[in-house]
């Protein structure tokens, strides 16, 4: 009986630690599949806007993205969440997207874009 109680207790403790890491504020979600195209001039910040080029496959272009952000210490971290679900077609699209940045983001000491492949691109 003591062995059973010990195993149950250890299992509960491990479960608690696992749940803490899963629900952590460190976790970033990117939505449906896409890639950020990195070139010499993109992504960039211009006139208070993030300008970024993305690629994805699907049946049509014009997929929707939402700009997400958080502040870590004095750095603003940005990433895109793809709202349009994955589509079963094999067409390939590249699109330039523009997102207006808030004053709190623009006034950050550092602005970093995080991509779905975990690249961290400093933008300022």
mmCIF file of C-alpha atoms in Angstrom:
data_model
loop_
_atom_site.group_PDB
_atom_site.id
_atom_site.type_symbol
_atom_site.label_atom_id
_atom_site.label_comp_id
_atom_site.label_asym_id
_atom_site.label_seq_id
_atom_site.Cartn_x
_atom_site.Cartn_y
_atom_site.Cartn_z
ATOM 1 C CA UNK A 1 0.000 0.000 0.000
ATOM 2 C CA UNK A 2 2.834 2.430 0.825
ATOM 3 C CA UNK A 3 4.391 1.749 -2.582
ATOM 4 C CA UNK A 4 1.106 2.574 -4.303
ATOM 5 C CA UNK A 5 0.723 5.843 -2.354
ATOM 6 C CA UNK A 6 4.341 6.785 -3.121
ATOM 7 C CA UNK A 7 3.865 6.111 -6.870
ATOM 8 C CA UNK A 8 0.616 8.089 -6.857
ATOM 9 C CA UNK A 9 2.287 11.014 -5.084
ATOM 10 C CA UNK A 10 5.245 11.052 -7.503
ATOM 11 C CA UNK A 11 2.873 10.864 -10.488
ATOM 12 C CA UNK A 12 0.867 13.829 -9.190
ATOM 13 C CA UNK A 13 4.014 15.875 -8.582
ATOM 14 C CA UNK A 14 5.382 15.151 -12.045
ATOM 15 C CA UNK A 15 2.004 16.080 -13.522
ATOM 16 C CA UNK A 16 2.058 19.405 -11.685
ATOM 17 C CA UNK A 17 5.511 20.268 -12.998
ATOM 18 C CA UNK A 18 4.537 19.281 -16.551
ATOM 19 C CA UNK A 19 1.425 21.466 -16.413
ATOM 20 C CA UNK A 20 3.455 24.453 -15.273
ATOM 21 C CA UNK A 21 5.723 24.248 -18.305
ATOM 22 C CA UNK A 22 2.833 23.694 -20.730
ATOM 23 C CA UNK A 23 0.884 26.692 -19.420
ATOM 24 C CA UNK A 24 3.987 28.839 -19.150
ATOM 25 C CA UNK A 25 3.848 32.375 -20.505
ATOM 26 C CA UNK A 26 7.064 31.520 -22.342
ATOM 27 C CA UNK A 27 5.191 29.424 -24.883
ATOM 28 C CA UNK A 28 4.456 31.114 -28.221
ATOM 29 C CA UNK A 29 1.873 29.836 -30.681
ATOM 30 C CA UNK A 30 2.120 30.631 -34.386
ATOM 31 C CA UNK A 31 -1.199 29.243 -35.630
ATOM 32 C CA UNK A 32 -1.324 27.465 -38.995
ATOM 33 C CA UNK A 33 1.864 26.692 -40.930
ATOM 34 C CA UNK A 34 3.798 29.533 -42.551
ATOM 35 C CA UNK A 35 7.351 30.799 -42.986
ATOM 36 C CA UNK A 36 8.946 34.213 -42.695
ATOM 37 C CA UNK A 37 11.055 35.127 -45.711
ATOM 38 C CA UNK A 38 14.218 36.872 -44.574
ATOM 39 C CA UNK A 39 16.065 39.113 -47.028
ATOM 40 C CA UNK A 40 18.453 42.048 -46.833
ATOM 41 C CA UNK A 41 15.579 44.535 -46.506
ATOM 42 C CA UNK A 42 12.803 42.483 -44.842
ATOM 43 C CA UNK A 43 11.547 42.138 -42.198
ATOM 44 C CA UNK A 44 11.907 45.759 -41.155
ATOM 45 C CA UNK A 45 10.259 48.564 -39.247
ATOM 46 C CA UNK A 46 9.387 51.637 -41.287
ATOM 47 C CA UNK A 47 7.213 54.616 -40.267
ATOM 48 C CA UNK A 48 5.900 52.783 -37.216
ATOM 49 C CA UNK A 49 4.991 49.651 -39.159
ATOM 50 C CA UNK A 50 6.388 46.134 -39.224
ATOM 51 C CA UNK A 51 6.830 45.072 -42.835
ATOM 52 C CA UNK A 52 7.311 41.346 -43.266
ATOM 53 C CA UNK A 53 7.163 38.818 -46.084
ATOM 54 C CA UNK A 54 5.516 35.459 -45.389
ATOM 55 C CA UNK A 55 5.027 32.291 -47.391
ATOM 56 C CA UNK A 56 2.515 29.479 -47.057
ATOM 57 C CA UNK A 57 0.727 26.861 -49.100
ATOM 58 C CA UNK A 58 -2.995 26.636 -49.640
ATOM 59 C CA UNK A 59 -5.826 26.968 -52.129
ATOM 60 C CA UNK A 60 -5.816 30.768 -52.315
ATOM 61 C CA UNK A 61 -3.820 33.782 -51.209
ATOM 62 C CA UNK A 62 -4.868 36.492 -48.766
ATOM 63 C CA UNK A 63 -4.520 34.431 -45.612
ATOM 64 C CA UNK A 64 -5.022 36.366 -42.390
ATOM 65 C CA UNK A 65 -2.317 36.959 -39.792
ATOM 66 C CA UNK A 66 -2.432 38.665 -36.424
ATOM 67 C CA UNK A 67 0.553 40.401 -34.851
ATOM 68 C CA UNK A 68 1.192 39.189 -31.310
ATOM 69 C CA UNK A 69 3.637 40.712 -28.841
ATOM 70 C CA UNK A 70 4.917 40.603 -25.314
ATOM 71 C CA UNK A 71 7.477 42.550 -23.327
ATOM 72 C CA UNK A 72 10.352 40.670 -21.724
ATOM 73 C CA UNK A 73 12.471 42.961 -19.541
ATOM 74 C CA UNK A 74 12.893 45.991 -21.817
ATOM 75 C CA UNK A 75 12.553 44.087 -25.103
ATOM 76 C CA UNK A 76 9.414 43.827 -27.206
ATOM 77 C CA UNK A 77 9.043 40.387 -28.773
ATOM 78 C CA UNK A 78 6.834 40.136 -31.846
ATOM 79 C CA UNK A 79 5.504 37.163 -33.799
ATOM 80 C CA UNK A 80 2.714 36.427 -36.247
ATOM 81 C CA UNK A 81 -0.199 34.108 -35.570
ATOM 82 C CA UNK A 82 -1.699 32.719 -38.782
ATOM 83 C CA UNK A 83 -5.483 32.837 -38.403
ATOM 84 C CA UNK A 84 -6.370 31.157 -41.705
ATOM 85 C CA UNK A 85 -6.288 27.410 -41.232
ATOM 86 C CA UNK A 86 -4.072 25.135 -43.317
ATOM 87 C CA UNK A 87 -5.683 24.221 -46.641
ATOM 88 C CA UNK A 88 -5.363 20.911 -48.532
ATOM 89 C CA UNK A 89 -4.044 22.534 -51.745
ATOM 90 C CA UNK A 90 -0.418 22.627 -52.880
ATOM 91 C CA UNK A 91 -0.254 26.155 -54.297
ATOM 92 C CA UNK A 92 2.532 28.310 -52.843
ATOM 93 C CA UNK A 93 2.077 31.972 -51.962
ATOM 94 C CA UNK A 94 4.403 34.766 -50.849
ATOM 95 C CA UNK A 95 2.910 37.966 -49.486
ATOM 96 C CA UNK A 96 4.214 41.142 -47.948
ATOM 97 C CA UNK A 97 2.261 42.078 -44.831
ATOM 98 C CA UNK A 98 2.255 45.370 -42.898
ATOM 99 C CA UNK A 99 1.309 45.739 -39.231
ATOM 100 C CA UNK A 100 0.993 48.990 -37.289
ATOM 101 C CA UNK A 101 3.138 48.950 -34.122
ATOM 102 C CA UNK A 102 1.977 50.553 -30.883
ATOM 103 C CA UNK A 103 3.984 53.296 -29.206
ATOM 104 C CA UNK A 104 4.861 50.935 -26.348
ATOM 105 C CA UNK A 105 6.500 48.553 -28.838
ATOM 106 C CA UNK A 106 8.276 51.335 -30.732
ATOM 107 C CA UNK A 107 9.669 52.807 -27.500
ATOM 108 C CA UNK A 108 11.159 49.485 -26.360
ATOM 109 C CA UNK A 109 14.939 49.286 -26.014
ATOM 110 C CA UNK A 110 14.961 46.314 -28.335
ATOM 111 C CA UNK A 111 12.396 44.894 -30.784
ATOM 112 C CA UNK A 112 12.795 41.243 -31.719
ATOM 113 C CA UNK A 113 10.794 39.262 -34.268
ATOM 114 C CA UNK A 114 10.409 35.562 -33.467
ATOM 115 C CA UNK A 115 9.716 33.237 -36.411
ATOM 116 C CA UNK A 116 8.069 29.804 -36.425
ATOM 117 C CA UNK A 117 11.545 28.280 -36.851
ATOM 118 C CA UNK A 118 12.678 30.043 -33.645
ATOM 119 C CA UNK A 119 14.848 32.599 -35.436
ATOM 120 C CA UNK A 120 15.133 35.800 -33.413
ATOM 121 C CA UNK A 121 15.597 38.849 -35.637
ATOM 122 C CA UNK A 122 16.472 42.143 -33.980
ATOM 123 C CA UNK A 123 14.631 44.915 -35.813
ATOM 124 C CA UNK A 124 16.006 48.101 -34.262
#
